[in-house]
Structures are given as C-alpha cells and as structure tokens.
mmCIF file of C-alpha atoms in Angstrom:
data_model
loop_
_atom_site.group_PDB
_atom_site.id
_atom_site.type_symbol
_atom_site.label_atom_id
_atom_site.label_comp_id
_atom_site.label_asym_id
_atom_site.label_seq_id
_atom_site.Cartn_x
_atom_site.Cartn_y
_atom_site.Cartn_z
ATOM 1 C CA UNK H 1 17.276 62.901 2.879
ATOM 2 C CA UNK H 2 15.725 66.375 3.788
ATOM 3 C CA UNK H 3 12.947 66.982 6.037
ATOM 4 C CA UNK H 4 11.325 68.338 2.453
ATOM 5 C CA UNK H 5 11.593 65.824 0.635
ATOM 6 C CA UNK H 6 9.864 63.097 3.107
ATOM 7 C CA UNK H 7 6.903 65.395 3.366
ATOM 8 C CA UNK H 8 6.486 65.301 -0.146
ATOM 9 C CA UNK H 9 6.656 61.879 0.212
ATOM 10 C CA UNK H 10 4.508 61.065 2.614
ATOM 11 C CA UNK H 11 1.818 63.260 1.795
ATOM 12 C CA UNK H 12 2.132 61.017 -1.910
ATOM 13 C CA UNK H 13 2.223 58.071 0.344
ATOM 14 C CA UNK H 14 -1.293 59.139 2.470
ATOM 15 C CA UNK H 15 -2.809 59.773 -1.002
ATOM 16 C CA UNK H 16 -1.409 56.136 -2.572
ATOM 17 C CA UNK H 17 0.747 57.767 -5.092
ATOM 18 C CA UNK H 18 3.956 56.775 -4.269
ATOM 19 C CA UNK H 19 5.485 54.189 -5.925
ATOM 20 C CA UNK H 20 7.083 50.639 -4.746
ATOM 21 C CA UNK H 21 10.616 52.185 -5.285
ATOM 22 C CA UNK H 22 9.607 55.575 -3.073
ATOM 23 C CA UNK H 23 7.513 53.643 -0.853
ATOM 24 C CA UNK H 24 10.823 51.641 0.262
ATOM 25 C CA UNK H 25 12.831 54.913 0.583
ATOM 26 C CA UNK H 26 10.119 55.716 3.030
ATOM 27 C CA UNK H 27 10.818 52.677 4.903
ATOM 28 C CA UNK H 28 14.460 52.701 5.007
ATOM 29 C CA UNK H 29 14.072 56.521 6.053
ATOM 30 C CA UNK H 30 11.938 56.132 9.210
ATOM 31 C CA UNK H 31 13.773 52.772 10.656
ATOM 32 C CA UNK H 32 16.790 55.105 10.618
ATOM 33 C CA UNK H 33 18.099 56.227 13.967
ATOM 34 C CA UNK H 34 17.578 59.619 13.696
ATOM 35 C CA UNK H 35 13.728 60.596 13.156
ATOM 36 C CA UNK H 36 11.757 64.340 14.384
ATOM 37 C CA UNK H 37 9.395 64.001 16.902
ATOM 38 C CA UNK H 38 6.618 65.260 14.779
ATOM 39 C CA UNK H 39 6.942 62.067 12.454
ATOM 40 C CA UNK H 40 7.451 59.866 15.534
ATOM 41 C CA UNK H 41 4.536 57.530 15.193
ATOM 42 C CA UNK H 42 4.519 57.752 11.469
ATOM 43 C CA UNK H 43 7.847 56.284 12.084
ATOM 44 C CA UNK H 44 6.369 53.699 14.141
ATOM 45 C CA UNK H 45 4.002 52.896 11.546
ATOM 46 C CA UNK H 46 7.339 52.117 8.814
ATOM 47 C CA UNK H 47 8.970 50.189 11.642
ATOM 48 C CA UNK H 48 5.578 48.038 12.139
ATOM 49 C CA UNK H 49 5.735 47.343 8.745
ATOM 50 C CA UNK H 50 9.414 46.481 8.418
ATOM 51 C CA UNK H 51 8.690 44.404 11.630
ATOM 52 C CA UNK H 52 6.281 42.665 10.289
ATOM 53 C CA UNK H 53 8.224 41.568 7.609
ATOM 54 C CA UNK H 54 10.742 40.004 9.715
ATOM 55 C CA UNK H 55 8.612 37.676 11.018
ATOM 56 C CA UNK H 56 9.219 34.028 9.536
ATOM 57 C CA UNK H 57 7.851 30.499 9.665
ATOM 58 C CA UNK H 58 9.979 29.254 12.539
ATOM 59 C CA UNK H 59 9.788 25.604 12.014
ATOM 60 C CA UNK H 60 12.723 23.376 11.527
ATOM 61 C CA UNK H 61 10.883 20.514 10.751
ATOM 62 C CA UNK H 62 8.228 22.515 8.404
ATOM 63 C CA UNK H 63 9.888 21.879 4.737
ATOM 64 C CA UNK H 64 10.743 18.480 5.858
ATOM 65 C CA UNK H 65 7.336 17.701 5.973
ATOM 66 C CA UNK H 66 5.630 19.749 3.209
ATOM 67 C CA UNK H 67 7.921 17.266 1.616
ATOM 68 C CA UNK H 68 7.043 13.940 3.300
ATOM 69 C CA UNK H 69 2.923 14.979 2.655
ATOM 70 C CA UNK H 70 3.787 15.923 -0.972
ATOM 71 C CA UNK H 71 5.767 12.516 -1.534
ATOM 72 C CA UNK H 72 3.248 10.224 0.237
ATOM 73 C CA UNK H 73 0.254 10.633 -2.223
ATOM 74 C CA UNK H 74 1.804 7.396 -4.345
ATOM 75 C CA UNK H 75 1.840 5.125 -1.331
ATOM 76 C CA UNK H 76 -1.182 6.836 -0.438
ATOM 77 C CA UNK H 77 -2.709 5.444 -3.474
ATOM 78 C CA UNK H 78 -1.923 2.089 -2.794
ATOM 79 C CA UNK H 79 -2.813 2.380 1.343
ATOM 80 C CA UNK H 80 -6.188 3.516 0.091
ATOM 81 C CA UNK H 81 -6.763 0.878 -2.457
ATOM 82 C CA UNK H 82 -5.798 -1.743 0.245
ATOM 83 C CA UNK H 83 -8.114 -0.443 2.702
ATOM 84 C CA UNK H 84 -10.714 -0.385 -0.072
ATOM 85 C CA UNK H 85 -10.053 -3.906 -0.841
ATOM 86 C CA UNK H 86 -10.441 -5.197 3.459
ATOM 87 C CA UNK H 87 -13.424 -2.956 3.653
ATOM 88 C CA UNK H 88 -15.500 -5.089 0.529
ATOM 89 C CA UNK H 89 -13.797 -8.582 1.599
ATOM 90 C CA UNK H 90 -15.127 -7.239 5.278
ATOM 91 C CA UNK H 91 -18.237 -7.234 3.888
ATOM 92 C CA UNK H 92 -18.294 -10.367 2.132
ATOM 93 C CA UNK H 93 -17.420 -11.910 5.054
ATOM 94 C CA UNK H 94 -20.250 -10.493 7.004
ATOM 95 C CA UNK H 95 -22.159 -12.061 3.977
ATOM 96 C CA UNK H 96 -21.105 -15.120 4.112
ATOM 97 C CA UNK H 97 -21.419 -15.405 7.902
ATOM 98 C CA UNK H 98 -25.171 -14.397 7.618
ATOM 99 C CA UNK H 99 -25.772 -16.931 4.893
ATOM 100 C CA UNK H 100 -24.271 -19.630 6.728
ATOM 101 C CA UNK H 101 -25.871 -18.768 10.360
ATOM 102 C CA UNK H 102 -29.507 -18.721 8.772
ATOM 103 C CA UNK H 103 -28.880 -22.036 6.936
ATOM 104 C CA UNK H 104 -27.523 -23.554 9.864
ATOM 105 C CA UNK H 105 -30.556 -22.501 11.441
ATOM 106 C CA UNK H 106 -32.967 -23.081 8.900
ATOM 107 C CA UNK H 107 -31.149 -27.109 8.829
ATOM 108 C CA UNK H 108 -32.104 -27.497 12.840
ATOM 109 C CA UNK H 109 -35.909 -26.510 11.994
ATOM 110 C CA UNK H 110 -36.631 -28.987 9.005
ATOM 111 C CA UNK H 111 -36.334 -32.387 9.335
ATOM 112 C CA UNK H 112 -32.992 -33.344 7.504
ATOM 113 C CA UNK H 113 -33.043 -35.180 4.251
ATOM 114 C CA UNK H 114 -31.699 -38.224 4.340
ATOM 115 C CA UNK H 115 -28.001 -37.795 3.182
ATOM 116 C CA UNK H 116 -26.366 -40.065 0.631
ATOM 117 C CA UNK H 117 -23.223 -40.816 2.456
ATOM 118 C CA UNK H 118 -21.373 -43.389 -0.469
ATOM 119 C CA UNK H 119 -18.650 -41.277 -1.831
ATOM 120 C CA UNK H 120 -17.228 -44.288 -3.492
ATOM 121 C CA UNK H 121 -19.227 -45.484 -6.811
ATOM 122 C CA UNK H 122 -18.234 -48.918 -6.308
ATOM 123 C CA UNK H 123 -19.591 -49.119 -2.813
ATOM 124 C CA UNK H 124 -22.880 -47.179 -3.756
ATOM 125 C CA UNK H 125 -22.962 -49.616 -6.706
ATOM 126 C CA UNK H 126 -22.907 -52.787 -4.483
ATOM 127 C CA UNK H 127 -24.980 -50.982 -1.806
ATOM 128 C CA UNK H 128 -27.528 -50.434 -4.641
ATOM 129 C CA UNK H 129 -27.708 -54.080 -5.771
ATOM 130 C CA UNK H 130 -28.193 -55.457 -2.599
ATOM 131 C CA UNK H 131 -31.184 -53.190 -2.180
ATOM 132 C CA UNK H 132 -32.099 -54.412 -5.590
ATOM 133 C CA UNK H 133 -31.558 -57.906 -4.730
ATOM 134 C CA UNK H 134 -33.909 -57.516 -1.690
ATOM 135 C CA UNK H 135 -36.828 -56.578 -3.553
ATOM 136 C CA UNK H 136 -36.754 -59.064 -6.032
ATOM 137 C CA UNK H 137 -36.552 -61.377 -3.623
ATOM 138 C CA UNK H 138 -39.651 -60.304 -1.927
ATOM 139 C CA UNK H 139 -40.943 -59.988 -5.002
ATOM 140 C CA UNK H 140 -40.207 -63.448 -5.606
ATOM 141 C CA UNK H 141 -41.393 -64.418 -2.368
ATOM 142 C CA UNK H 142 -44.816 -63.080 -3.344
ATOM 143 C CA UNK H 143 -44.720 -64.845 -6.832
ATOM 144 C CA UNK H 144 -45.062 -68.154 -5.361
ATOM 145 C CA UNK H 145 -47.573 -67.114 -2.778
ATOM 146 C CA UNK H 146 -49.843 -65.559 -6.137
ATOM 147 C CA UNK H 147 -48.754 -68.644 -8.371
ATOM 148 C CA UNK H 148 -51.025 -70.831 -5.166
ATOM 149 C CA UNK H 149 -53.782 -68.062 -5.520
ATOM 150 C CA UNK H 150 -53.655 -68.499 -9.448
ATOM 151 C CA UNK H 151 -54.340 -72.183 -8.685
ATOM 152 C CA UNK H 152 -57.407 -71.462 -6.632
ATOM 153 C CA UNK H 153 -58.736 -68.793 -9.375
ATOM 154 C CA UNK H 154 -58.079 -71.547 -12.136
ATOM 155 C CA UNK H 155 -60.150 -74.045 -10.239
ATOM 156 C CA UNK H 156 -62.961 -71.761 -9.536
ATOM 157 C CA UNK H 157 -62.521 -70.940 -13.535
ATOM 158 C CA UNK H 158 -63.122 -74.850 -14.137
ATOM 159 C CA UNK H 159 -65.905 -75.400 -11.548
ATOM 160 C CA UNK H 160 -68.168 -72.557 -13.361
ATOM 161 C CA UNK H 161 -66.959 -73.545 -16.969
ATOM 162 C CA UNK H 162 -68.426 -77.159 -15.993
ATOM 163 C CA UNK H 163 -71.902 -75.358 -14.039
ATOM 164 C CA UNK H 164 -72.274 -73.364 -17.355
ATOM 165 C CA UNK H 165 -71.839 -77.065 -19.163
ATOM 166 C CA UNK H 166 -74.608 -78.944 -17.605
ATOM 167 C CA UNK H 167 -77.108 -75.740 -17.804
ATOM 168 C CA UNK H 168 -76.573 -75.519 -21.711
ATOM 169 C CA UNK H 169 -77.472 -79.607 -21.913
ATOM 170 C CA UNK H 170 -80.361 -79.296 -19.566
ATOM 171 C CA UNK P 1 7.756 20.572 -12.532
ATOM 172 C CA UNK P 2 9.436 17.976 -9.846
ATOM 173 C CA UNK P 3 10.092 17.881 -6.595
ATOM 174 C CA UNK P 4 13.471 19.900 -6.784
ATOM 175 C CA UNK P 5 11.826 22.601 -8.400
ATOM 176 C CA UNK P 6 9.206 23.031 -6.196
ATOM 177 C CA UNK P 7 11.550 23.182 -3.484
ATOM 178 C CA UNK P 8 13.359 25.667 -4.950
ATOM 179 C CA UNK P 9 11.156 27.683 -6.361
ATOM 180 C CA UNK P 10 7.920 26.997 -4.556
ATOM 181 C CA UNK P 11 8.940 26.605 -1.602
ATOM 182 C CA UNK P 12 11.067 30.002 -0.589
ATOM 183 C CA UNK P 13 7.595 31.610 -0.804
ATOM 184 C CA UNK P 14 6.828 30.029 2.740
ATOM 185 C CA UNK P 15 7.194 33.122 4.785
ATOM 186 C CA UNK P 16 5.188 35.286 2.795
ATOM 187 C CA UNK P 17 2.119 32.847 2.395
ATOM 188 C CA UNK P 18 2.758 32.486 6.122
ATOM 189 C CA UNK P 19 2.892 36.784 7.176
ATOM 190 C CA UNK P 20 -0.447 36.695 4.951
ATOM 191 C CA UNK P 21 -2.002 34.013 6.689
ATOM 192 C CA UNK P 22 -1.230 35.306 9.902
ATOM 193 C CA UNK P 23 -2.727 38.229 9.125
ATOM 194 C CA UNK P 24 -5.947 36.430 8.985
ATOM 195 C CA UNK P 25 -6.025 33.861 11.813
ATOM 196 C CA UNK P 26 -4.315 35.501 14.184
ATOM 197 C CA UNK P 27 -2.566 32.024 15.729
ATOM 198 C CA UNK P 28 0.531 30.669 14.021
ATOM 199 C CA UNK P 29 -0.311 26.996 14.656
ATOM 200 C CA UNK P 30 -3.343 27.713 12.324
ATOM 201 C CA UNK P 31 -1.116 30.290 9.922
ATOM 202 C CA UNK P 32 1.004 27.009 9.536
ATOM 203 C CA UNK P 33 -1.481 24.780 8.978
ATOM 204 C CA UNK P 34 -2.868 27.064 6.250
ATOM 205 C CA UNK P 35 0.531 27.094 4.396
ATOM 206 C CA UNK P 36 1.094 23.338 4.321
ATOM 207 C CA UNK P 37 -2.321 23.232 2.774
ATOM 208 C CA UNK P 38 -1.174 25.227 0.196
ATOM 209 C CA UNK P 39 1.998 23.613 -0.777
ATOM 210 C CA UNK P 40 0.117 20.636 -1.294
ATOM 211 C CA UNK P 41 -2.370 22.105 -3.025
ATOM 212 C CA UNK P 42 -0.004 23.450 -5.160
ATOM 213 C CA UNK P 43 2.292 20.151 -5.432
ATOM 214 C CA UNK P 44 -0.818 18.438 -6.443
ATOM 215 C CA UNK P 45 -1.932 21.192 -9.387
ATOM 216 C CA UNK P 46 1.577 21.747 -10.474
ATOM 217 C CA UNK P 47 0.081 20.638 -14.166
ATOM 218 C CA UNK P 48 -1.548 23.663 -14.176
ATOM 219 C CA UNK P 49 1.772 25.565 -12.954
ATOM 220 C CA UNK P 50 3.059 26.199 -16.729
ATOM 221 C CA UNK P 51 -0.376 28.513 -17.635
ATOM 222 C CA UNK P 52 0.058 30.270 -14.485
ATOM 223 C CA UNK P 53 2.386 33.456 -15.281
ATOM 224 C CA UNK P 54 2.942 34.589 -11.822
ATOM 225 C CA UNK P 55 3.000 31.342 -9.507
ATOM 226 C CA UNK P 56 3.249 33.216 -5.916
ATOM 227 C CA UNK P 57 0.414 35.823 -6.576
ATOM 228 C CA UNK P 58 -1.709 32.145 -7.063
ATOM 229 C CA UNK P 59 -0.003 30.494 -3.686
ATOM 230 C CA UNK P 60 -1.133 34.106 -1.772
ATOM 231 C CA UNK P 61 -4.742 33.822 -3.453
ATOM 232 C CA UNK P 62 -4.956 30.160 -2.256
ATOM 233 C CA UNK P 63 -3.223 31.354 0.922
ATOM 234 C CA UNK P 64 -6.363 33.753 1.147
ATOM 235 C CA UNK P 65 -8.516 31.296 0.269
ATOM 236 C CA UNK P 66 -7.992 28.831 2.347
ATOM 237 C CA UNK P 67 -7.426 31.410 5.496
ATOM 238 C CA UNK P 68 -10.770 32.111 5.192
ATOM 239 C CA UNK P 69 -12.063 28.571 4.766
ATOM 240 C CA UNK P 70 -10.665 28.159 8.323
ATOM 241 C CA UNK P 71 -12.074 31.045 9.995
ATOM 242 C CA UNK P 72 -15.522 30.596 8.914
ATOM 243 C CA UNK P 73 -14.976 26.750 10.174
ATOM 244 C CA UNK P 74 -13.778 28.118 13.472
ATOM 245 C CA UNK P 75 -16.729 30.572 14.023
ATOM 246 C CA UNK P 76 -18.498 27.515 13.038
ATOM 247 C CA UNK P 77 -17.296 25.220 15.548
ATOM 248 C CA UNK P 78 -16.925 27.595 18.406
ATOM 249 C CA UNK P 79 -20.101 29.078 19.117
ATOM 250 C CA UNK P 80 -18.324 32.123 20.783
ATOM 251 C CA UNK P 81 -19.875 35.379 21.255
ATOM 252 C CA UNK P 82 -19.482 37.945 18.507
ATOM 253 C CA UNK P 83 -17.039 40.476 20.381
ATOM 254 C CA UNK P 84 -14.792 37.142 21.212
ATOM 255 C CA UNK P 85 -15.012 35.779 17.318
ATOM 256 C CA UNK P 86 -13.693 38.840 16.166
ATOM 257 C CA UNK P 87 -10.903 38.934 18.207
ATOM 258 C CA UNK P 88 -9.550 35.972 16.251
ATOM 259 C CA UNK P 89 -7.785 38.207 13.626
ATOM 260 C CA UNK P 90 -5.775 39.910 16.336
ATOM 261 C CA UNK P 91 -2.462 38.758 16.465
ATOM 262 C CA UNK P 92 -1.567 36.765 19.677
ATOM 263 C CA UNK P 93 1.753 38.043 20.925
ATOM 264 C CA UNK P 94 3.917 36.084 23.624
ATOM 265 C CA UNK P 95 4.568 37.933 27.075
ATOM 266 C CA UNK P 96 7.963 38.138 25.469
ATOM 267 C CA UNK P 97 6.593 39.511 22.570
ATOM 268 C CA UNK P 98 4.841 42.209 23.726
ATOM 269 C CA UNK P 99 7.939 43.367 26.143
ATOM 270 C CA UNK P 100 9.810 43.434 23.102
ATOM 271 C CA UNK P 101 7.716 45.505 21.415
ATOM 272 C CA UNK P 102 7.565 49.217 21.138
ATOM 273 C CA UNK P 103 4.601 50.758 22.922
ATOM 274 C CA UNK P 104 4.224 52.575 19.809
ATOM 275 C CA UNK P 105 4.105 49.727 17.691
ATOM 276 C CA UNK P 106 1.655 48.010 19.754
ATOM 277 C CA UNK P 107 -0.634 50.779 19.235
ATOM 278 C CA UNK P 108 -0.049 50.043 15.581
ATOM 279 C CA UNK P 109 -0.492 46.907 15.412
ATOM 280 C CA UNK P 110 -3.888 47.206 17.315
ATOM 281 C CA UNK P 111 -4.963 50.104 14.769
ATOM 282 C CA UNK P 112 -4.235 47.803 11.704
ATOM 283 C CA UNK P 113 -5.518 44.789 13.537
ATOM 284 C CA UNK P 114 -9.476 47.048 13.811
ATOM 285 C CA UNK P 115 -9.262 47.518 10.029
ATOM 286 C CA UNK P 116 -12.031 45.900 8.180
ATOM 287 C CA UNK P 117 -10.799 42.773 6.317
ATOM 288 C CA UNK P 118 -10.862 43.959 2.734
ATOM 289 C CA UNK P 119 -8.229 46.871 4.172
ATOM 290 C CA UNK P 120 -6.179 45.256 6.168
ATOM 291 C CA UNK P 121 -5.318 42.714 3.410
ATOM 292 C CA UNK P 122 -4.465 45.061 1.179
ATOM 293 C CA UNK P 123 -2.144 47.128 3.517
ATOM 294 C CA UNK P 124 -0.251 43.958 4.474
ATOM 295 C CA UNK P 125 0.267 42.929 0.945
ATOM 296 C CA UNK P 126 1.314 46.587 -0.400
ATOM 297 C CA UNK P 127 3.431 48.276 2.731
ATOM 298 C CA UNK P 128 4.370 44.888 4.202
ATOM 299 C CA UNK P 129 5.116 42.560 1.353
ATOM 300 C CA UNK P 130 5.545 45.289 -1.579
ATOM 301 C CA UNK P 131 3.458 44.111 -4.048
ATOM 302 C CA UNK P 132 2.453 45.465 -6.797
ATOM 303 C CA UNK P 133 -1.199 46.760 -7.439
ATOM 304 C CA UNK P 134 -1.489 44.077 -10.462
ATOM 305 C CA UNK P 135 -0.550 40.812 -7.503
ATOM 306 C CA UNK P 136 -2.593 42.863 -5.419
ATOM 307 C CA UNK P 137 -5.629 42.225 -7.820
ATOM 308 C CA UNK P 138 -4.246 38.499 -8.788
ATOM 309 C CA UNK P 139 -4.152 38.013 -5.218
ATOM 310 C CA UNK P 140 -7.018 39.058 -4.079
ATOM 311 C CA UNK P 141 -9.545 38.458 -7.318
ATOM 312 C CA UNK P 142 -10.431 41.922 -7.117
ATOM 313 C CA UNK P 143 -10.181 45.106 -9.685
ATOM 314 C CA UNK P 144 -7.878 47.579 -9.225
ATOM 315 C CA UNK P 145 -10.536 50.758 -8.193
ATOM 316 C CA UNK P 146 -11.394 48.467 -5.471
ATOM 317 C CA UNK P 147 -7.733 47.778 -5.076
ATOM 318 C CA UNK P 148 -6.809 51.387 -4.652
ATOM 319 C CA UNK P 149 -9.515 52.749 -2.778
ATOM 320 C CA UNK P 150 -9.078 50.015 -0.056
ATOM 321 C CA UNK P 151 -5.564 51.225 0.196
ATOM 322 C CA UNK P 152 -6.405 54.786 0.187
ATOM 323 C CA UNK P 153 -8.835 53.675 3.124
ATOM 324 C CA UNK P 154 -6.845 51.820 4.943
ATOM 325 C CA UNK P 155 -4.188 54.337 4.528
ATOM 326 C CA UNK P 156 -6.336 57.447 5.877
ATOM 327 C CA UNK P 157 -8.001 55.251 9.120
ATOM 328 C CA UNK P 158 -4.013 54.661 9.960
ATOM 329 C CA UNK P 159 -3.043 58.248 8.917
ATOM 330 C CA UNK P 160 -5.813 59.653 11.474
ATOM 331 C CA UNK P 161 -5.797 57.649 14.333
ATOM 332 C CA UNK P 162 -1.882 57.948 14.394
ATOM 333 C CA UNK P 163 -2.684 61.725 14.112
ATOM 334 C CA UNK P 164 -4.549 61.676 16.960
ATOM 335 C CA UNK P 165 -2.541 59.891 18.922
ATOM 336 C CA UNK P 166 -0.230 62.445 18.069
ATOM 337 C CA UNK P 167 -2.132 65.439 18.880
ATOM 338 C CA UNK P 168 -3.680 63.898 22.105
ATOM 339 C CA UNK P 169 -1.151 61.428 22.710
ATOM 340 C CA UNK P 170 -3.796 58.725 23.244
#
C-alpha cells in the first residue's frame, strides 16, 4: 500500500470515519515489518492494539469450572433446602430444650403432686376398693359408737316425755 | 438452550468479555472473576436468550456491568488514597511483561490507560475488539452521538500525545 493512501487513511481514522474493513487494513499495514519513521509511534499505537488482542484467558481449568458452577445450581437446590430444613429443626430443638429446662425447674420449686403410679386398671381397681373398704369400716366403726349415743339421746327423750307427763296431771 | 450450546456458542466469547474486563480492573484474578460471573449469569437467564438478537453485545454489557460493580466494591473496601484508587485501572504487567514489551508500546499503553473511562471503553471495544458502532451502543447502553464523540475523543488525546512524543520524543 502507498505512503498516500495510509495518510488518507489515517487522517479518516483520527476523524472516526474509517470503516471496520479500512480500520483493519490499517492494522495489518502498521504491524508490517517495514514502517517510515514518521508513522513510527502511530505504528506503535496499531501494534498496541493488535497486542492487546492477543491477550487470552489463560486458564486451563477456567471452562471446566464455568461448567461445574453452571451444573451445580440443581444440587444446589436441594443442599439449600437441607440446610433450611437443620436450621428450623435446630431451632425446634432449642425450643424444646428451653421448655423442658424451665419445667424441670419450675417441678423442683412446687411441691409435687402426688403421682398416680397404677398403670394397671386391675391393680388401681383393687387398690381403690381397699381404700373403699377402709372407710366403711371406720365408718362402721363409728356406727356402733353413735348407735350407744342414740341410746343415751332416746333415754333422755323418755325421761322428759315422762317430766312433761306428771306436770300436765299436776 | 442447553449446556452444549452454551458451550459452544457462549462460551468462545470468554476472551473478549475477559480483554474488556481487564480493561477495567486492571488485575486478571479479578478480570476472571468478572467473567465467570457472567457465564453464570448468563447460564441462569438463558430463557431470556431467544429475545436477545445479539447475545455477546449482552455478555460485554453485563461484562461492563459487573466490572464496575467490583470496582466501586473495591474503592469501598480499601480505603486507599485517591491517586492509589485510580491506579486500579492500570494494567499490572509482570517483570516479564514489561521486558517484553516495546518501550513504545508501554508509552501506549500508559496514554490509553489516563483516558477517562467513558473513552477508554470505547477505544478498546472499536480498535481492539472491532465492533461495530451499533454493539458499541448495545454494549455500553449509550446513543451513538455519545458513541462517536467518545471515540473521536479518545482518538484525538491518543493522536496528540503520540504527536508529541513524536515531535519532542518524550
């Protein structure tokens, strides 16, 4: 290409005229071997750019894992949902730790009820006539003791029916 | 679209979304970062894939995006001085790097590197990438006056500075 025809060029290039297609002839122009020392850091300028275009993602391992993060969101899903799940059974627990501590504590303060222990009906059945039976018998104990004060109170009854007898005749 | 498809497809883009990155943070580790973002980003909106006309201009604008995202995080979290924060959009270069490169390129690298942002995008994604003006808009969610006078801006800084290096050879 003549020295002519890159002016004209550049000077469309310096006013952003040029197109893509001109703007590459540029390029492939002043990363040539042979360039005139009045275009010399101009040149520079093309070969920065064509540099900079060289320079690549140098990772090996970098699409393998674009592609391991991309995949993972479906186990991710579940991961998440099972650390969801410990974190609210962690806090039930802590619930149900509190709950029990303060009853436990609240139980040594108050006096304890007393506890029905029979777990067989049978046993609480018998258990239940036997206190039964030991009332009645007290309470039959304390029937004969009244029947001997109902003996006194019917005498008494008699002595001032009689009294009241001789003041009506007199 | 599955997973072969966005391997093939998708995933070739990785270089590109990488270079623009770069651009803007300066550290690869980061640049890389960025672009795994992306990809999953994109794996994870590919519904929306089949309304999308031009799939890579929409990886580059979530490229941009979420390059920016990061460096407003990292002038967040490191409460450097100003001078030091905006040194994070120069590119770090190895020792072997910078042997390798041309003085001359250096020098152009550091001239595109004091661009302001809006500028420097736009050069990278026209004279590096070769993108159209249209992606250039898709890209960067701007209209294409603003489009072409950043160019035009960005172009003339370059033009001059390399001009004066020329004429004073500073």
């Amino acid at each position: 290409m003549d020295s002519k025809r890159i002016d004209e060029l550049l000077n469309k290039y310096w006013n952003c005229e040029t197109s893509l297609e001109e703007e590459q002839q540029l390029r492939a122009y002043f990363t040539g071997t042979e360039v005139p020392e009045q275009w010399k850091e101009t040149a520079a300028l093309f070969r920065y750019f064509e540099d900079q275009k060289k320079k690549l993602l140098n990772d090996v391992a970098f699409d393998h894992q674009v592609i391991e993060k991309v995949r993972r969101p479906e186990k991710g899903k579940i991961v998440k949902l099972f650390y969801n799940s410990l974190r609210i059974a962690a806090g039930i627990s802590v619930l149900l730790v509190a709950t029990w501590l303060v009853r436990t504590e609240i139980r040594k303060t108050t006096p304890q009820e007393i506890v029905d222990t029979y777990d067989d009906p049978k046993l609480a059945f018998e258990e239940t006539k036997k206190a039964l039976m030991m009332i009645s018998k007290s309470f039959g104990k304390a029937e004969t003791q009244a029947k001997k004060i109902n003996l006194f109170n019917e005498a008494q009854q008699e002595i001032t029916k009689k009294e009241e007898d001789i003041e009506t005749k007199l | 679209m599955n997973l072969e498809a966005f391997q093939n497809r998708v995933m070739p883009a990785k270089n590109k979304l990488f270079r623009f990155a770069l651009r803007f943070l300066g550290n690869e580790e980061e640049a890389k970062d960025v672009v795994q973002e992306v990809f999953i980003r994109v794996w994870n909106g590919r519904e929306q894939m089949n309304e999308i006309q031009n799939w890579e201009a929409w990886c580059m604008r979530i490229t941009k995006n979420l390059s920016l995202d990061r460096i407003r995080s990292l002038n967040r979290k490191q409460t450097q001085p100003v001078e030091e924060a905006f040194h994070v959009h120069q590119q770090e270069l190895t020792p072997h790097e910078t042997t390798e490169l041309h003085e001359s390129m250096q020098r152009v690298n550091n001239l595109i590197a004091s661009l302001p942002e809006k500028q420097r995008q736009v050069i990278h994604l026209r004279d590096v990438e070769g993108y159209s003006y249209n992606e250039i808009c898709e890209i960067l969610e701007l209209d294409m006056s603003q489009v072409k006078v950043s160019l035009f801006r960005a172009r003339n800084a370059v033009r001059e500075k390399l001009m004066k290096i020329n004429a004073y050879g500073l």
